[in-house]
mmCIF file of C-alpha atoms in Angstrom:
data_model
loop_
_atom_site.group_PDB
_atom_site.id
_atom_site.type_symbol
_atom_site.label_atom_id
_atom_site.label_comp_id
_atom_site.label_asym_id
_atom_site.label_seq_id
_atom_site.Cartn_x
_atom_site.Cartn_y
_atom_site.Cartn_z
ATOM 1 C CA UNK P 1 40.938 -20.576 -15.483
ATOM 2 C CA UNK P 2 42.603 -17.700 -17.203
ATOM 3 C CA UNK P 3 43.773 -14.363 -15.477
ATOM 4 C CA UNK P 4 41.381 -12.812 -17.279
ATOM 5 C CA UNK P 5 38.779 -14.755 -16.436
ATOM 6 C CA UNK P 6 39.504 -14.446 -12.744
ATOM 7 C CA UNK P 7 39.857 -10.839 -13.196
ATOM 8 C CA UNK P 8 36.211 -11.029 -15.112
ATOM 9 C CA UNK P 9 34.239 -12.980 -12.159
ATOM 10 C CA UNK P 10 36.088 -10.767 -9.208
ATOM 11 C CA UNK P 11 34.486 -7.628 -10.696
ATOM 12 C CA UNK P 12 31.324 -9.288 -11.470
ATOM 13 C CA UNK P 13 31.268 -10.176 -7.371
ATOM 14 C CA UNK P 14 32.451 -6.945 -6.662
ATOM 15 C CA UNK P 15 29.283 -5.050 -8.353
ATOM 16 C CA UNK P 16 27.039 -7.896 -6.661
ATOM 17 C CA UNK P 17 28.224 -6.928 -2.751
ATOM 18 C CA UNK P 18 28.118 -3.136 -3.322
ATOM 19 C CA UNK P 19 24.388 -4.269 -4.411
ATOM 20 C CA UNK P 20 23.465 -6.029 -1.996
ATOM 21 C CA UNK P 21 25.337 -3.525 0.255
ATOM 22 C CA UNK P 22 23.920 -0.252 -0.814
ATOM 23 C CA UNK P 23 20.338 -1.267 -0.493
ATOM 24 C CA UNK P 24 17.757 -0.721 2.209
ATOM 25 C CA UNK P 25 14.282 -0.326 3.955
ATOM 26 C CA UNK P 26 12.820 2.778 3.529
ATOM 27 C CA UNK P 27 9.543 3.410 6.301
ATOM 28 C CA UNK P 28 7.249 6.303 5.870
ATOM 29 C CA UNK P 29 4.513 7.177 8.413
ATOM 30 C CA UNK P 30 1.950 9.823 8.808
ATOM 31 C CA UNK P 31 2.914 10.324 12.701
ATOM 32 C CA UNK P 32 5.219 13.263 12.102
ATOM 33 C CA UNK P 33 2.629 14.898 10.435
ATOM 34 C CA UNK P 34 -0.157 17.084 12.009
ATOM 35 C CA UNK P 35 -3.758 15.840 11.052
ATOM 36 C CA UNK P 36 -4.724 17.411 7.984
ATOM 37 C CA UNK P 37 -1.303 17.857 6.373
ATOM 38 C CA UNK P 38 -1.288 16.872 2.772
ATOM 39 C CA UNK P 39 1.258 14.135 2.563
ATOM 40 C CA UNK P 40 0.824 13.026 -0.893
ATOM 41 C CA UNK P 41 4.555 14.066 -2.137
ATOM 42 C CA UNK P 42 6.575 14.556 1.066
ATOM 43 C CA UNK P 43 8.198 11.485 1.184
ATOM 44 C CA UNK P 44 11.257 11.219 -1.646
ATOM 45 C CA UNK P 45 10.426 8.749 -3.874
ATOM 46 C CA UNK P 46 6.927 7.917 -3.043
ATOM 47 C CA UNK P 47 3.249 9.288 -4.181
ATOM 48 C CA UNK P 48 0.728 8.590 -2.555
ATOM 49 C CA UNK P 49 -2.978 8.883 -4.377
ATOM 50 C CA UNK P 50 -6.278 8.628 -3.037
ATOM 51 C CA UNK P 51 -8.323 6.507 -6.017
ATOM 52 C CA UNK P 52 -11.883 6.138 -6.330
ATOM 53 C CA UNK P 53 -14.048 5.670 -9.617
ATOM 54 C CA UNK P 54 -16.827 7.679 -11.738
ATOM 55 C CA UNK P 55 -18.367 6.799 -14.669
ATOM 56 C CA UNK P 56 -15.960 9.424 -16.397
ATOM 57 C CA UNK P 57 -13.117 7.083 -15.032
ATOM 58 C CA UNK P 58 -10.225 6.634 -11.924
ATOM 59 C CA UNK P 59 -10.304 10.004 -10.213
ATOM 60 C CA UNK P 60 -6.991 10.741 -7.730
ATOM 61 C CA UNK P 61 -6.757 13.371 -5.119
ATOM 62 C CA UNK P 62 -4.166 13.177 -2.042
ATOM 63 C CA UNK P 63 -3.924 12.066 1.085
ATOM 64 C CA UNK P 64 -3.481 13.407 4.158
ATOM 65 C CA UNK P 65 -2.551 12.751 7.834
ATOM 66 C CA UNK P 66 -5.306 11.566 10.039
ATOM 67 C CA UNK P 67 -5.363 11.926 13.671
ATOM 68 C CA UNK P 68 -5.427 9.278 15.776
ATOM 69 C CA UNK P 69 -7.986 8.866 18.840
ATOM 70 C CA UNK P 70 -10.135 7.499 20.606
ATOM 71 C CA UNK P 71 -10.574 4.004 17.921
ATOM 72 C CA UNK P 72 -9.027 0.237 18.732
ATOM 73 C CA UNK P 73 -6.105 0.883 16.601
ATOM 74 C CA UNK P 74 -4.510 3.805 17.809
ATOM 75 C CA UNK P 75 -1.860 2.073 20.287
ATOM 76 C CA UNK P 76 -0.970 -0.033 17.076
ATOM 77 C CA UNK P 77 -0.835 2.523 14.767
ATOM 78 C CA UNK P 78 0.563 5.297 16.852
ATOM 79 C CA UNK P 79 -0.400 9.454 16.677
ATOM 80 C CA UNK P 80 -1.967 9.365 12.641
ATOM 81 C CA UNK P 81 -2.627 7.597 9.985
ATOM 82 C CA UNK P 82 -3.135 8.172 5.690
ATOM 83 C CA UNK P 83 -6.628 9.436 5.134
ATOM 84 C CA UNK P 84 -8.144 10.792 2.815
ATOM 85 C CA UNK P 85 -10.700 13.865 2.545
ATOM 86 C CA UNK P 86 -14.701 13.221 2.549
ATOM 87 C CA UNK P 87 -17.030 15.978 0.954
ATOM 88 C CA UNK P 88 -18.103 17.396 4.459
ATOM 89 C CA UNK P 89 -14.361 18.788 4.850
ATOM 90 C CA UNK P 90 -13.520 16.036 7.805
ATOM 91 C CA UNK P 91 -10.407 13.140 6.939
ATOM 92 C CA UNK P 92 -11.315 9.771 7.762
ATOM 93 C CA UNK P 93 -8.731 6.919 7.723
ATOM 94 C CA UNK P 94 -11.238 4.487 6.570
ATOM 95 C CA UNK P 95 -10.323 2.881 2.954
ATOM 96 C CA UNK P 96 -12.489 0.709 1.436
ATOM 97 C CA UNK P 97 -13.226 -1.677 -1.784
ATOM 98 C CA UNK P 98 -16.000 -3.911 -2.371
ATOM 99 C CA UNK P 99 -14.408 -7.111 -3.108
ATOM 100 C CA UNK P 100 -10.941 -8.425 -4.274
ATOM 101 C CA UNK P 101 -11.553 -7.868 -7.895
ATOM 102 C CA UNK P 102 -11.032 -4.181 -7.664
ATOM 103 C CA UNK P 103 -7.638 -4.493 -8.319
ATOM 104 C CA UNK P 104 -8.598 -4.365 -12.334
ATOM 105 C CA UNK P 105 -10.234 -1.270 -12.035
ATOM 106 C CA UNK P 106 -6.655 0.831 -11.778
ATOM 107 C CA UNK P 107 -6.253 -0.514 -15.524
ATOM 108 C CA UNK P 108 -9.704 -0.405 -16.654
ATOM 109 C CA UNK P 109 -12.703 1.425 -15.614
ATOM 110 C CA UNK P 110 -15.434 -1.417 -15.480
ATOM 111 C CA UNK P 111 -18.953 -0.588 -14.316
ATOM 112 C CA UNK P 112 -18.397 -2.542 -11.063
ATOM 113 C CA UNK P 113 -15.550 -0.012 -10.407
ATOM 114 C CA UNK P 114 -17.914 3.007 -10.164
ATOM 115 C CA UNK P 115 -20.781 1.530 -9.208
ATOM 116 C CA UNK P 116 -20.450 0.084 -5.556
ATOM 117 C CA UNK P 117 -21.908 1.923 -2.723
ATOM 118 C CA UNK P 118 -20.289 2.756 -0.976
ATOM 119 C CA UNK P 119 -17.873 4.769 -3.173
ATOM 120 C CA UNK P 120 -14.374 2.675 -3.113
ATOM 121 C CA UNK P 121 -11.430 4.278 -1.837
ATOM 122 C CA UNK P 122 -8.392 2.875 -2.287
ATOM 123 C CA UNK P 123 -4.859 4.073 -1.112
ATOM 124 C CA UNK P 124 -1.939 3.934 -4.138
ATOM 125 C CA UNK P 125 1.384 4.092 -3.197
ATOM 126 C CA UNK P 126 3.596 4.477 -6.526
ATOM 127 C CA UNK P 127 7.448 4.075 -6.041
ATOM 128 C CA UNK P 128 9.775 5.806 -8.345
ATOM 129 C CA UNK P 129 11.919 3.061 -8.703
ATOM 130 C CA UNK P 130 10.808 -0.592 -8.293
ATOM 131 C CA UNK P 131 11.054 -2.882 -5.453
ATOM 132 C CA UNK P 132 11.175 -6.290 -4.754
ATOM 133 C CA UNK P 133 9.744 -5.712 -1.191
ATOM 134 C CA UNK P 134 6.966 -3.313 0.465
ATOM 135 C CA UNK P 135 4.919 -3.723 3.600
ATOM 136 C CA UNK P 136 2.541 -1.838 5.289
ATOM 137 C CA UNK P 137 0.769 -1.595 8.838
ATOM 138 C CA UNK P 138 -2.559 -1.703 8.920
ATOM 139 C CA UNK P 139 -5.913 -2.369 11.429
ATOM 140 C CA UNK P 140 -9.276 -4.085 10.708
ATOM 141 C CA UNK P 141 -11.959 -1.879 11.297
ATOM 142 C CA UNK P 142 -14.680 -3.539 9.697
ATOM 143 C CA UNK P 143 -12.599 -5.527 7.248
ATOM 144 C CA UNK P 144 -9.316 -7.170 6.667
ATOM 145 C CA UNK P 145 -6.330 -5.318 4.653
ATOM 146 C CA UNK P 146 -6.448 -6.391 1.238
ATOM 147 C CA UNK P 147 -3.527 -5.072 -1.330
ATOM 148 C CA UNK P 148 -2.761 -5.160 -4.917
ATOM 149 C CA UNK P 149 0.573 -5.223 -6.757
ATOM 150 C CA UNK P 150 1.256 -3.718 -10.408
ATOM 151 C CA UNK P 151 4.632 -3.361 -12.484
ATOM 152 C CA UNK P 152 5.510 0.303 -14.287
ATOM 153 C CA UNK P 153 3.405 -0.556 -17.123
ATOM 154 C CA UNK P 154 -0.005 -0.896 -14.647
ATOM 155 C CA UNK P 155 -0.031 -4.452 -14.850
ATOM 156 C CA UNK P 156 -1.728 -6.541 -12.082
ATOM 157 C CA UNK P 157 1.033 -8.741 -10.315
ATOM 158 C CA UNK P 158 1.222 -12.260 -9.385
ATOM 159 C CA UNK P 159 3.420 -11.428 -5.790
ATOM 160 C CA UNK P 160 3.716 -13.409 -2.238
ATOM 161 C CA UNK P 161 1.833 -12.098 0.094
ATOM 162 C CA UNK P 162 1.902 -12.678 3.811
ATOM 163 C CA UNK P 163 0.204 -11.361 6.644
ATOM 164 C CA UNK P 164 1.520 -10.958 10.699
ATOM 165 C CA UNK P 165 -0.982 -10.266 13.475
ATOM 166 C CA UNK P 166 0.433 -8.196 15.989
ATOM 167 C CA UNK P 167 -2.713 -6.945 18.345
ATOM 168 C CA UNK P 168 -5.922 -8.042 18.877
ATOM 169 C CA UNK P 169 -8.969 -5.983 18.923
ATOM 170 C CA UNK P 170 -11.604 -7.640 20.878
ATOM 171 C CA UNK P 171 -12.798 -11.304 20.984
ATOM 172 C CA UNK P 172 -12.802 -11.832 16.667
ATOM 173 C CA UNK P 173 -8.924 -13.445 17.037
ATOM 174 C CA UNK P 174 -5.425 -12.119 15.523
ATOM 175 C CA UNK P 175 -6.762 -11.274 12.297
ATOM 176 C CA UNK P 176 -9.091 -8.636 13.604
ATOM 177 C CA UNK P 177 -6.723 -6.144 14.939
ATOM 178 C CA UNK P 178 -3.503 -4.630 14.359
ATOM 179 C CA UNK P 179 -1.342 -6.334 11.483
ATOM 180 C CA UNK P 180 1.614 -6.330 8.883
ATOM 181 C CA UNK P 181 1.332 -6.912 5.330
ATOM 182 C CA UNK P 182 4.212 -8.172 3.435
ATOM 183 C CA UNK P 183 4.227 -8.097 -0.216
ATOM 184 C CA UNK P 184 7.003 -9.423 -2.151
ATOM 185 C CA UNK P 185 8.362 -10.327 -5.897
ATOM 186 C CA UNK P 186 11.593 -11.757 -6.964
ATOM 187 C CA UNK P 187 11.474 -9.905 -9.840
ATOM 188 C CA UNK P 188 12.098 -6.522 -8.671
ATOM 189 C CA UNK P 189 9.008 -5.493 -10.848
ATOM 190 C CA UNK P 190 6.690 -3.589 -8.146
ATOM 191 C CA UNK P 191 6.360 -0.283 -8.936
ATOM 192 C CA UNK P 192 2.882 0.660 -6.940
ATOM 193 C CA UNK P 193 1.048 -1.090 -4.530
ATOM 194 C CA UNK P 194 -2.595 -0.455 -3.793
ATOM 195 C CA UNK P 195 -4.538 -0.992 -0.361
ATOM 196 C CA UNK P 196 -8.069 -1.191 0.894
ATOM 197 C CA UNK P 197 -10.237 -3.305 2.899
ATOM 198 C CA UNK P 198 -11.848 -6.247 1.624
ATOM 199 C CA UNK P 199 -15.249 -5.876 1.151
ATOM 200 C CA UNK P 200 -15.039 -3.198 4.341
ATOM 201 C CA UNK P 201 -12.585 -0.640 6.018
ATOM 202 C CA UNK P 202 -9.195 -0.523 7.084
ATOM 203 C CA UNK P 203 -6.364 1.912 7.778
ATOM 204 C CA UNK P 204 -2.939 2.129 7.070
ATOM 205 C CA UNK P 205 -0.075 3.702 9.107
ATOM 206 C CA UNK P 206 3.570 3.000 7.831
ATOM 207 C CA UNK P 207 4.873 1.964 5.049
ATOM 208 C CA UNK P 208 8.483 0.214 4.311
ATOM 209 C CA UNK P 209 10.046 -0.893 1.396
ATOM 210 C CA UNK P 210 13.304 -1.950 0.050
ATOM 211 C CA UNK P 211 15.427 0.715 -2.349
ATOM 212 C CA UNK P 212 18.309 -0.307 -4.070
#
């Protein structure tokens, strides 16, 4: 091997450490925030959207921090929650998609999209900068968390997913309580991740994900 060479690969390992060694998890969580606070932009780096459909299209508004009380989850998920606002002025923590196919409507507004009833409501987080890792807590209420993952471009992604129980609620088993949802892609490519239940409700508390 020539000096050069040598000289080449040490500064090629050298940029790979400082890499690895500047990046890190990133959590953001609605507890600081009083219920009601619009937290849609307060976290650097992050949106957050409330999505649901109309035949004129996705529609966003924020999301806010719901209080936390007297429901199975709050010991899990702590003093709040994201919620978003309903039309008689109250926040409810409750998001919701009819199936697993919803995922397409964030690209494309079909007429499933807009037509369930309930209304879906879906939680987007967007990231300014991609990740290769994001998880979120999150509680069955009357559903299990169900996320999707897409690239910069809105593209649906093909990620890992896996799931952690971490409370029960009641006599349904680990999957009907408190749990973590891990969501990962070795391609660095995950720009925005969106949540709901699964044909029902769930809520989401924190959120973590890795920045470089």
């Amino acid at each position: 091997m020539t000096n050069g060479s040598w000289i080449a690969m040490s500064a090629v390992a050298a940029l790979l450490t400082t890499s690895a060694a500047s990046a890190g998890l990133i959590t953001i969580d609605a507890d600081p925030y009083a219920p009601g606070t619009d937290v849609s932009t307060v976290f650097a780096g992050v949106t957050l959207s409330h999505l649901t459909f109309t035949v004129a299209g996705m529609q966003a508004s924020p999301v806010y921090s719901a209080g936390c009380s007297g429901t199975p989850d709050c010991a899990a998920l702590g003093a709040a929650s994201f919620g978003w606002l309903q039309a008689n002025g109250t926040i409810t923590k409750a998001w919701y998609s009819r199936d697993s196919a919803m995922g397409n409507c964030v690209r494309q507004n079909y007429p499933y999209c807009y037509n369930s009833s309930p209304a879906q409501q879906l939680l987007s987080v967007s990231l300014d900068t991609a990740t290769d890792f994001i998880q979120f807590d999150s509680t069955y209420h009357n559903d299990f968390p169900w996320v999707w993952a897409y690239d910069a471009a809105g593209n649906l992604l093909a990620v890992t997913k896996q799931v952690t129980y971490l409370q029960v609620n009641g006599s349904g088993g680990p999957g009907y309580g408190h749990q973590r949802v891990t969501v990962t892609s070795p391609l660095s490519n995950i720009a925005r991740i969106v949540i709901a239940g699964n044909g029902g409700y769930s809520s989401v508390n924190s959120i973590t994900y890795s920045a470089p």
